[in-house]
Short mmCIF file of C-alpha atoms and ligand atoms in Angstrom, two decimals:
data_model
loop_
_atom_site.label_atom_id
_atom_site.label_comp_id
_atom_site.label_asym_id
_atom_site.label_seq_id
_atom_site.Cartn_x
_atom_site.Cartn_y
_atom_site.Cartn_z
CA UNK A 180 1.98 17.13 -18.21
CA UNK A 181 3.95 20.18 -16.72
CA UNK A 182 3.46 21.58 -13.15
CA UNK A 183 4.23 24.51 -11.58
CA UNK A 184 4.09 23.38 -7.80
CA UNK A 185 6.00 23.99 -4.93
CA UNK A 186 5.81 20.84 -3.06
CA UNK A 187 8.68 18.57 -3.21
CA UNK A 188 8.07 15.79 -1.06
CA UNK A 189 4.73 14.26 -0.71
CA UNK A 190 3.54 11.74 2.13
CA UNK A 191 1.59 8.69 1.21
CA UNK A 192 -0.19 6.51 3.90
CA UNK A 193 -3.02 3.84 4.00
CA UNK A 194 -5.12 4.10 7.04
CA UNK A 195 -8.56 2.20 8.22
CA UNK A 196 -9.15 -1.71 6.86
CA UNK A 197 -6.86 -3.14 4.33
CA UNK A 198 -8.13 -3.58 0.91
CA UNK A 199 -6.72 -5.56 -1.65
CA UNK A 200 -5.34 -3.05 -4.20
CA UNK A 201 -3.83 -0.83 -1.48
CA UNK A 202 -0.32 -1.82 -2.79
CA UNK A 203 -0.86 -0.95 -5.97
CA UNK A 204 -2.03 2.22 -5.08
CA UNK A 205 1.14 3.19 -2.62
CA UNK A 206 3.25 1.70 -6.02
CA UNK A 207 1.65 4.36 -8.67
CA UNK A 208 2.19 6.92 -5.92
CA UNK A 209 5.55 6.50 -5.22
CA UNK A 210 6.31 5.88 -9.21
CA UNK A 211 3.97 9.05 -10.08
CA UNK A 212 5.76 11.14 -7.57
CA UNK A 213 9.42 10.19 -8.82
CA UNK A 214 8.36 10.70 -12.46
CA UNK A 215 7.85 14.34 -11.75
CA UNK A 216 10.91 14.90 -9.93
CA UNK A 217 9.39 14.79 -6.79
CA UNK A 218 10.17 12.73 -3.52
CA UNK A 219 7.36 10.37 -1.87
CA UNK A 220 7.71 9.28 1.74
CA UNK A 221 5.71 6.68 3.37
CA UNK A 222 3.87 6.88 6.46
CA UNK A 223 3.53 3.78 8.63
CA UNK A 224 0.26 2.77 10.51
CA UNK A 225 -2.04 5.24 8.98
CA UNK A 226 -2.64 8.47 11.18
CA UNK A 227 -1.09 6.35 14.59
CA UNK A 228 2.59 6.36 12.59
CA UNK A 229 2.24 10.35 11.39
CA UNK A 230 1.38 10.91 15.34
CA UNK A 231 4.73 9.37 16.39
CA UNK A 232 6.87 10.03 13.32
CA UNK A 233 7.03 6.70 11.81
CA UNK A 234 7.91 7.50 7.72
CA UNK A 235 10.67 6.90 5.62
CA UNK A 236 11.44 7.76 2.15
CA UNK A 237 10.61 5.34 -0.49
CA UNK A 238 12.55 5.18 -3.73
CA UNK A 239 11.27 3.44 -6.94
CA UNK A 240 12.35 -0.18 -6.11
CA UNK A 241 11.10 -0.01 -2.32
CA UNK A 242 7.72 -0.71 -3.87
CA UNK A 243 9.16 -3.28 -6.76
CA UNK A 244 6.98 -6.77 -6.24
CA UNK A 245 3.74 -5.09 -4.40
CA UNK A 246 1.14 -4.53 -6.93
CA UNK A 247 0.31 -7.94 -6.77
CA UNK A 248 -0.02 -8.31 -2.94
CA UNK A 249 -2.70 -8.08 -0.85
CA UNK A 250 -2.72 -6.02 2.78
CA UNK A 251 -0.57 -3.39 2.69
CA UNK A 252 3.24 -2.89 2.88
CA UNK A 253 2.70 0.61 4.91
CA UNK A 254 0.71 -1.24 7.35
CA UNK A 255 -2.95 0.50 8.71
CA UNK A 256 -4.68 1.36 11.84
CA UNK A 257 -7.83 2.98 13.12
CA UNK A 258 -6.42 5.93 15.52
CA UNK A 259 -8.31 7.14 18.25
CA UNK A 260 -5.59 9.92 19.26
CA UNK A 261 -5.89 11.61 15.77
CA UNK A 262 -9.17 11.98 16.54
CA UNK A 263 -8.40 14.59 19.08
CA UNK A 264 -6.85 18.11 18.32
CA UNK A 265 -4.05 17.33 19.89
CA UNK A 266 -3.26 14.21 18.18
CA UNK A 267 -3.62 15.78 14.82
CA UNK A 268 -1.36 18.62 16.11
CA UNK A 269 1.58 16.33 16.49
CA UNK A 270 0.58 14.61 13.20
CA UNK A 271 1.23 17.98 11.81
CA UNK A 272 4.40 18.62 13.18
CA UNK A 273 6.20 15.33 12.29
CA UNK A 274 4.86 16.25 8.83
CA UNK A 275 6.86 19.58 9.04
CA UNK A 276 9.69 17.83 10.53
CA UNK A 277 10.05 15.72 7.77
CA UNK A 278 9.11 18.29 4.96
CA UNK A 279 5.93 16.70 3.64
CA UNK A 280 4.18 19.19 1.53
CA UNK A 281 1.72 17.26 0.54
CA UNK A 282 -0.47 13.64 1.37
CA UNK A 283 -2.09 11.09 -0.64
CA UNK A 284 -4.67 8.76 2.04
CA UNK A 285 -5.73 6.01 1.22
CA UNK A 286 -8.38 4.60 2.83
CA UNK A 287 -12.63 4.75 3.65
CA UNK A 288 -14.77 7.53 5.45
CA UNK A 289 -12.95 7.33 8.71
CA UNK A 290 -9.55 8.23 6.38
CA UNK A 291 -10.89 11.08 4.74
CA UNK A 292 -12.82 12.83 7.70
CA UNK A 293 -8.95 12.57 9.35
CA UNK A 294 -7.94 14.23 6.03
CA UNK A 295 -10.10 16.74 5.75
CA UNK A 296 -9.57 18.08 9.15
CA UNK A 297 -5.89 17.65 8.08
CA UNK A 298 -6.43 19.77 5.41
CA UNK A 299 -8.95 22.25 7.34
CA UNK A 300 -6.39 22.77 10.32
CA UNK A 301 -3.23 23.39 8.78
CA UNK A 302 -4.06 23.73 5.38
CA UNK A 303 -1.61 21.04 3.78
CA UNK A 304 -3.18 20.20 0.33
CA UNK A 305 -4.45 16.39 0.32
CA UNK A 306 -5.99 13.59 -1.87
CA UNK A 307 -7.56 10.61 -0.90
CA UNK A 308 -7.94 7.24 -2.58
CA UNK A 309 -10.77 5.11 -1.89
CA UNK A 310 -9.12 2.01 -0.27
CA UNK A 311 -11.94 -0.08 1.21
CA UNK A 312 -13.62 -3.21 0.30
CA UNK A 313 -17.25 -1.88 1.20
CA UNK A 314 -17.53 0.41 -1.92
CA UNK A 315 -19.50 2.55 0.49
CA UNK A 316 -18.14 6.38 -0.44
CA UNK A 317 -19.66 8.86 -3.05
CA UNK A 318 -18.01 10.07 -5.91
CA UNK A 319 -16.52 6.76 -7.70
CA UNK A 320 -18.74 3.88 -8.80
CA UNK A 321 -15.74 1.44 -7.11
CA UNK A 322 -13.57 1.44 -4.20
CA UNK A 323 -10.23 -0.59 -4.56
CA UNK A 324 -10.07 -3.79 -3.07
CA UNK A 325 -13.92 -4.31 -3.76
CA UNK A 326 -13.49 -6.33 -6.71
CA UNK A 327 -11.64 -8.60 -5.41
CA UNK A 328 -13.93 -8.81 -1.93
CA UNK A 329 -17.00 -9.74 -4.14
CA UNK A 330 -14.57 -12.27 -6.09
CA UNK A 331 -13.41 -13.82 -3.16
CA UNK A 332 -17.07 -14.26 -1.98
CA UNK A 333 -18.66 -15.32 -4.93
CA UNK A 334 -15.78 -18.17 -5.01
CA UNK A 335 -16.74 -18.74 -1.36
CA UNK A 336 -20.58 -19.02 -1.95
CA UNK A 337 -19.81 -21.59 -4.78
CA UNK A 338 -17.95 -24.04 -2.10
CA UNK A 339 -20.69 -23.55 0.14
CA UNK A 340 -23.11 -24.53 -2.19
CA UNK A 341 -21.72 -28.00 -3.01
CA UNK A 342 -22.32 -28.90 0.39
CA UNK A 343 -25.77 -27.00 0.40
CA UNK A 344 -26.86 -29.42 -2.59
CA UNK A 345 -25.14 -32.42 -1.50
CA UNK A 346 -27.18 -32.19 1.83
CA UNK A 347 -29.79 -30.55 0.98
CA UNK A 348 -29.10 -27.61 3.40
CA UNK A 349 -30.36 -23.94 3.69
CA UNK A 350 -26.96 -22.00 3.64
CA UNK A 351 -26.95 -18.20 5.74
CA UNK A 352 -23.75 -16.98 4.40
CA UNK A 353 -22.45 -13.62 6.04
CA UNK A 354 -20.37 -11.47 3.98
CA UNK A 355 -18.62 -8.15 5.19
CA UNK A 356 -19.90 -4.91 4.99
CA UNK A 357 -20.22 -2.19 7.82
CA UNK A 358 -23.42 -0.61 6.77
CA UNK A 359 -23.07 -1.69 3.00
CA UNK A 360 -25.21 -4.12 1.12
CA UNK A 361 -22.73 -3.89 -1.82
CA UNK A 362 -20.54 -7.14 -1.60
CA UNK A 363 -23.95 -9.10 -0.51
CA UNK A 364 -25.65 -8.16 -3.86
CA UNK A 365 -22.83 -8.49 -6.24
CA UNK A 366 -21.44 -11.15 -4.71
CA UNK A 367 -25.18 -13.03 -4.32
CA UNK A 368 -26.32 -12.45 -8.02
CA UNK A 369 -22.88 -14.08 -9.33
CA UNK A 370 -22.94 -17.12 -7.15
CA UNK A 371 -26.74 -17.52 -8.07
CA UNK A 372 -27.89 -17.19 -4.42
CA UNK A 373 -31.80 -17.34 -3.24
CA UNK A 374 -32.03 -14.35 -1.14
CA UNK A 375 -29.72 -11.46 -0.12
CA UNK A 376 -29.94 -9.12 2.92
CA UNK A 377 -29.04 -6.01 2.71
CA UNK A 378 -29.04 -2.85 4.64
CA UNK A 379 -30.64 -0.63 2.51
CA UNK A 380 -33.60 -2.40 1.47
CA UNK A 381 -34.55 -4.68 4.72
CA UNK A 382 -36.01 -7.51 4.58
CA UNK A 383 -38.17 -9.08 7.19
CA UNK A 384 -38.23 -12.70 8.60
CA UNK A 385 -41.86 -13.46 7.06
CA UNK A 386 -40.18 -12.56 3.42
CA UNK A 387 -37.18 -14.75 3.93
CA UNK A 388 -39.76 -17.53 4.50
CA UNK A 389 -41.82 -16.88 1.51
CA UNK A 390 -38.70 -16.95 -0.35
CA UNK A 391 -37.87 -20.42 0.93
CA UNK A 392 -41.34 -22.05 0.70
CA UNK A 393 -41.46 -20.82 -2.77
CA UNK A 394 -38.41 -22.53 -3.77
CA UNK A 395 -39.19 -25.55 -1.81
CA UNK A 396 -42.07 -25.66 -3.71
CA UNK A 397 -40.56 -25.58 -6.97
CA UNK A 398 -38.54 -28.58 -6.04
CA UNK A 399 -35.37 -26.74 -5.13
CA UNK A 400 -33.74 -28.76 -2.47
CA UNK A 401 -31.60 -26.81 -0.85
CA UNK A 402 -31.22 -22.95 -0.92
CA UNK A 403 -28.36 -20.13 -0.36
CA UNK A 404 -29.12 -16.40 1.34
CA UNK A 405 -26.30 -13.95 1.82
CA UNK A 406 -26.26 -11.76 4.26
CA UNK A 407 -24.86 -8.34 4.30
CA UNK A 408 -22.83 -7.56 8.37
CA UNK A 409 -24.43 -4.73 8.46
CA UNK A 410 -21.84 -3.52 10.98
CA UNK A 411 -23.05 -6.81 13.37
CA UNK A 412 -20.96 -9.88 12.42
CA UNK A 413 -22.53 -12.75 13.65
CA UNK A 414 -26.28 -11.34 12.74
CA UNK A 415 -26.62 -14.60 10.29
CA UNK A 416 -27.38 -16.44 13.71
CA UNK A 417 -29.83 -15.05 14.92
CA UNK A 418 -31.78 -14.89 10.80
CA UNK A 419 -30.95 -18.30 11.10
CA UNK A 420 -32.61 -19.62 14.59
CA UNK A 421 -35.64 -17.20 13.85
CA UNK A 422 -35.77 -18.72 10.23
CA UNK A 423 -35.78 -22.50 11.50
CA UNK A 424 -38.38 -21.75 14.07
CA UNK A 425 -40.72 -20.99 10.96
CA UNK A 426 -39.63 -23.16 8.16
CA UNK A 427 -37.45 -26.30 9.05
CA UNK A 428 -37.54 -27.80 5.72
CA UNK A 429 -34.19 -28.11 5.38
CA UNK A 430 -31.43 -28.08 8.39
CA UNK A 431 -30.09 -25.07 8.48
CA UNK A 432 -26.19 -23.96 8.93
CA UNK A 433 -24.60 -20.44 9.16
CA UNK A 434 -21.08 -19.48 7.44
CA UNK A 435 -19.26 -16.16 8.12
CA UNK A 436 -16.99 -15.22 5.70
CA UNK A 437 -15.12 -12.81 7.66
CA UNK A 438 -11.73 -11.55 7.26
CA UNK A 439 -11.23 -13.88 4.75
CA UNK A 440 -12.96 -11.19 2.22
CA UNK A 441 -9.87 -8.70 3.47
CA UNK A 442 -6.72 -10.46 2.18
CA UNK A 443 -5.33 -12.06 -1.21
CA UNK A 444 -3.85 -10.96 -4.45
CA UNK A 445 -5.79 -8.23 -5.59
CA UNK A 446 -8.00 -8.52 -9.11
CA UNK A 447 -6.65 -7.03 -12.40
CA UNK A 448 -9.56 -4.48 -11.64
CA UNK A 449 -8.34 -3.45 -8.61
CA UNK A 450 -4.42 -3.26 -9.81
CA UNK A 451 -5.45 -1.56 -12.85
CA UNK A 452 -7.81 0.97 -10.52
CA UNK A 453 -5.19 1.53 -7.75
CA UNK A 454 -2.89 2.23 -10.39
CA UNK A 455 -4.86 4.56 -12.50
CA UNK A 456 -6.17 6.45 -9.03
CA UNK A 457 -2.35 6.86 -7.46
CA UNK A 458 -1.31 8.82 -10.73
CA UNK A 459 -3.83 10.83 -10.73
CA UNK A 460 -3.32 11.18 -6.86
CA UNK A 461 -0.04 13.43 -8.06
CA UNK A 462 -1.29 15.01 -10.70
CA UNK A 463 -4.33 15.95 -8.58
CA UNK A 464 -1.65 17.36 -5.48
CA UNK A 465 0.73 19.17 -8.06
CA UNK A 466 -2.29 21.07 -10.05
CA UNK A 467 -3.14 22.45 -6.52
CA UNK A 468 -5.96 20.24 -5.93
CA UNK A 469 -6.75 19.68 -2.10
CA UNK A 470 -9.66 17.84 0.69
CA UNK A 471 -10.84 15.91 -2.54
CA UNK A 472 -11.05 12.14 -3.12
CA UNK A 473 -10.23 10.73 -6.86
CA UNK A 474 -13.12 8.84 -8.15
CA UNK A 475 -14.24 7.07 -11.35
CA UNK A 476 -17.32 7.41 -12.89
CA UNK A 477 -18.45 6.08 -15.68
CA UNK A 478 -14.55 5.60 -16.45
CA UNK A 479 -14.32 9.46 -16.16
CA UNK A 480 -12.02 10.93 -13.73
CA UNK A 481 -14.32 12.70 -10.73
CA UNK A 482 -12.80 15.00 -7.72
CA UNK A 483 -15.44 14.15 -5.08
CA UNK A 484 -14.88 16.64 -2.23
CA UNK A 485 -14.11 14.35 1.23
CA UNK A 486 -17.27 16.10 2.94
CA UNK A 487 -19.66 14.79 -0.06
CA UNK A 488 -17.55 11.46 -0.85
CA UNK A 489 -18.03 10.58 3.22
CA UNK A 490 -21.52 11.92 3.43
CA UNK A 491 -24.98 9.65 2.99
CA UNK A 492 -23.79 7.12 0.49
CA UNK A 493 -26.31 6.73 -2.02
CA UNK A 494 -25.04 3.75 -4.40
CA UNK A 495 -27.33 1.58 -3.82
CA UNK A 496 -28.71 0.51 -7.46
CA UNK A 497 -32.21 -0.98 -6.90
CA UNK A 498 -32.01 -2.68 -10.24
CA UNK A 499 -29.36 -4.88 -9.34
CA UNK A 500 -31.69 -6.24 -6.41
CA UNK A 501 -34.66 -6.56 -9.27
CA UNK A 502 -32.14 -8.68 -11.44
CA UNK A 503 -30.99 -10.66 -8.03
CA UNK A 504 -34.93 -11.27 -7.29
CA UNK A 505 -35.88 -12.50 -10.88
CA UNK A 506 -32.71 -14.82 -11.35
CA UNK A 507 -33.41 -16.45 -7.93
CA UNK A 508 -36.36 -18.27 -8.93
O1 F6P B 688 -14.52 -1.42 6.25
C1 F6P B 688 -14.05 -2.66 5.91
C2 F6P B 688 -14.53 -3.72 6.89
O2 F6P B 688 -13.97 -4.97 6.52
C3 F6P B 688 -16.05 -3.83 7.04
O3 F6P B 688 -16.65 -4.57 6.02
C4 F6P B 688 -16.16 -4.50 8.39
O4 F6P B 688 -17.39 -4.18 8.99
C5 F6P B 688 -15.01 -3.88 9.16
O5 F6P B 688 -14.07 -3.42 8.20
C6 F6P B 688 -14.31 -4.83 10.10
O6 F6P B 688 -13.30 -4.12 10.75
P1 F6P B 688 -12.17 -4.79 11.64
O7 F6P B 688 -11.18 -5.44 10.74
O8 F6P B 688 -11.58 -3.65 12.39
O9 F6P B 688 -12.86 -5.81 12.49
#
């Protein structure tokens, strides 16, 4: 591909939770950028290192041995300064001073509302990569690091459940997700849980309890439900209590995955999306592209404007609940 662009030097930063995959995806960046002649500079601590000048430039072997490590090597942060105009004035400025023509973010919804205002207010052209383990944005059927989220869960669920079936024991396992039911479902249908709560489909205590007395009476002896965070770690207790008041066939224990779901070597899904994503990152910036995110859907290429990519998410697929409902029996 040829390009006739004027920027030179383009900033890459990863901003908001870690995701597995976020390496990978500062890696194809940097790589992408040098391959067209063009300089890449990293940006430490999200939007909090762009407020206080914190970058430096990254050659090809500065991001040699990453792809396969979790967190990420530019570090993140959730900034309350950039959220005022101020803040994002001096973000600006240390951009200038360091001649960044151009950004690549990589992070969730908080990451590219920051970038669009970025974008808005000074007009530097920027691309976002969907760096989160929620898979909670428009515009791509997966975020990076979700693959490996749900793996890590569904490996977690499966140690759980020795000890569910060795003690007969009803199992509430939290998994992460701010308002996302997304690593609860995929994550519950490949560990072959009982139930799985989820944000966008609620379901009430008197259902959860149907659920169990059903399976009780089919001679299951001891039974798993995931639970989505729902942006309230810790929910799973109170299920729990209100579950055992009702039905105390089994005792009852809670596990919270947690952080856990965060961290690790990312899948060969997630290096292979990162990787993908970053070059087309470039390619995206140098073909003028700006305030879009890179998505995949149906393994096609899709520019999601930030506004629509952060707006209502609507990826919840129904029929993946229908198949977790009917395989649960
Ligand atoms: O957005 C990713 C995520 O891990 C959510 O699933 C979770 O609700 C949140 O971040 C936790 O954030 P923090 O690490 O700041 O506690």
């Amino acid at each position: 591909m040829k390009f006739d662009s004027s920027i030179q030097r383009i900033g890459v930063f990863t901003s908001g939770g870690d995701a597995p995959g976020m390496n990978a995806a500062v890696r194809a960046v940097v790589r992408a950028s040098i391959f067209y002649g063009k300089q890449a500079v990293g940006i430490y601590r999200g939007y909090e290192g762009m407020i206080e000048g914190d970058m430096k430039l990254l050659d090809s072997r500065s991001v040699s041995n990453i792809i396969q490590r979790g967190g990420t090597i530019l570090k993140s942060a959730r900034s309350t300064e950039f959220r005022t105009p101020e803040g994002r004035k001096k973000a600006y400025e240390n951009l200038k001073a360091h001649q960044i023509d151009a950004l690549v973010a990589i992070g969730g919804d908080g990451t590219f509302r920051g970038a669009h205002l970025l974008h808005e207010e000074f007009g530097i052209p920027v691309v976002g990569l969907p760096g989160t383990i929620d898979n909670d944005l428009n515009g791509t059927d997966f975020t990076i690091g979700y693959d490996t989220a749900v793996n890590t869960a569904a490996f977690a669920i499966d140690k759980v459940r020795d000890t569910a079936s060795s003690h007969n024991r009803l199992f509430f396992i939290e998994v992460m997700g701010r308002h996302s039911g997304q690593i609860a479902l995929r994550s519950s249908i490949a560990a072959g849980a009982e139930a799985t709560m989820i944000p966008e489909q609620p379901m009430g205590i008197d259902e959860i309890v149907k659920i169990l007395e059903t399976g009780a009476s089919r001679s299951k002896s001891s039974s798993l439900v995931v639970v989505a965070e729902g942006g309230k770690t810790g929910r799973s207790f109170d299920i729990a209590k209100e579950v055992n008041e009702r039905f105390s066939h089994y005792d009852t224990k809670v596990t919270i995955l947690g952080h856990l779901q965060r961290g690790g070597s990312p899948t060969v899904a997630d290096r292979v999306l990162a990787s993908r994503m970053g070059v087309v990152a470039v390619e995206a910036l140098l073909g003028g592209k700006t305030d879009v995110m890179i998505g995949i859907v149906n393994n096609q290429i899709n520019f999601e404007p930030f506004a629509e990519a952060t707006g209502k998410v609507d990826n919840f697929d129904p029929e993946m609940l229908r198949i977790a409902n009917i395989l649960s029996f």
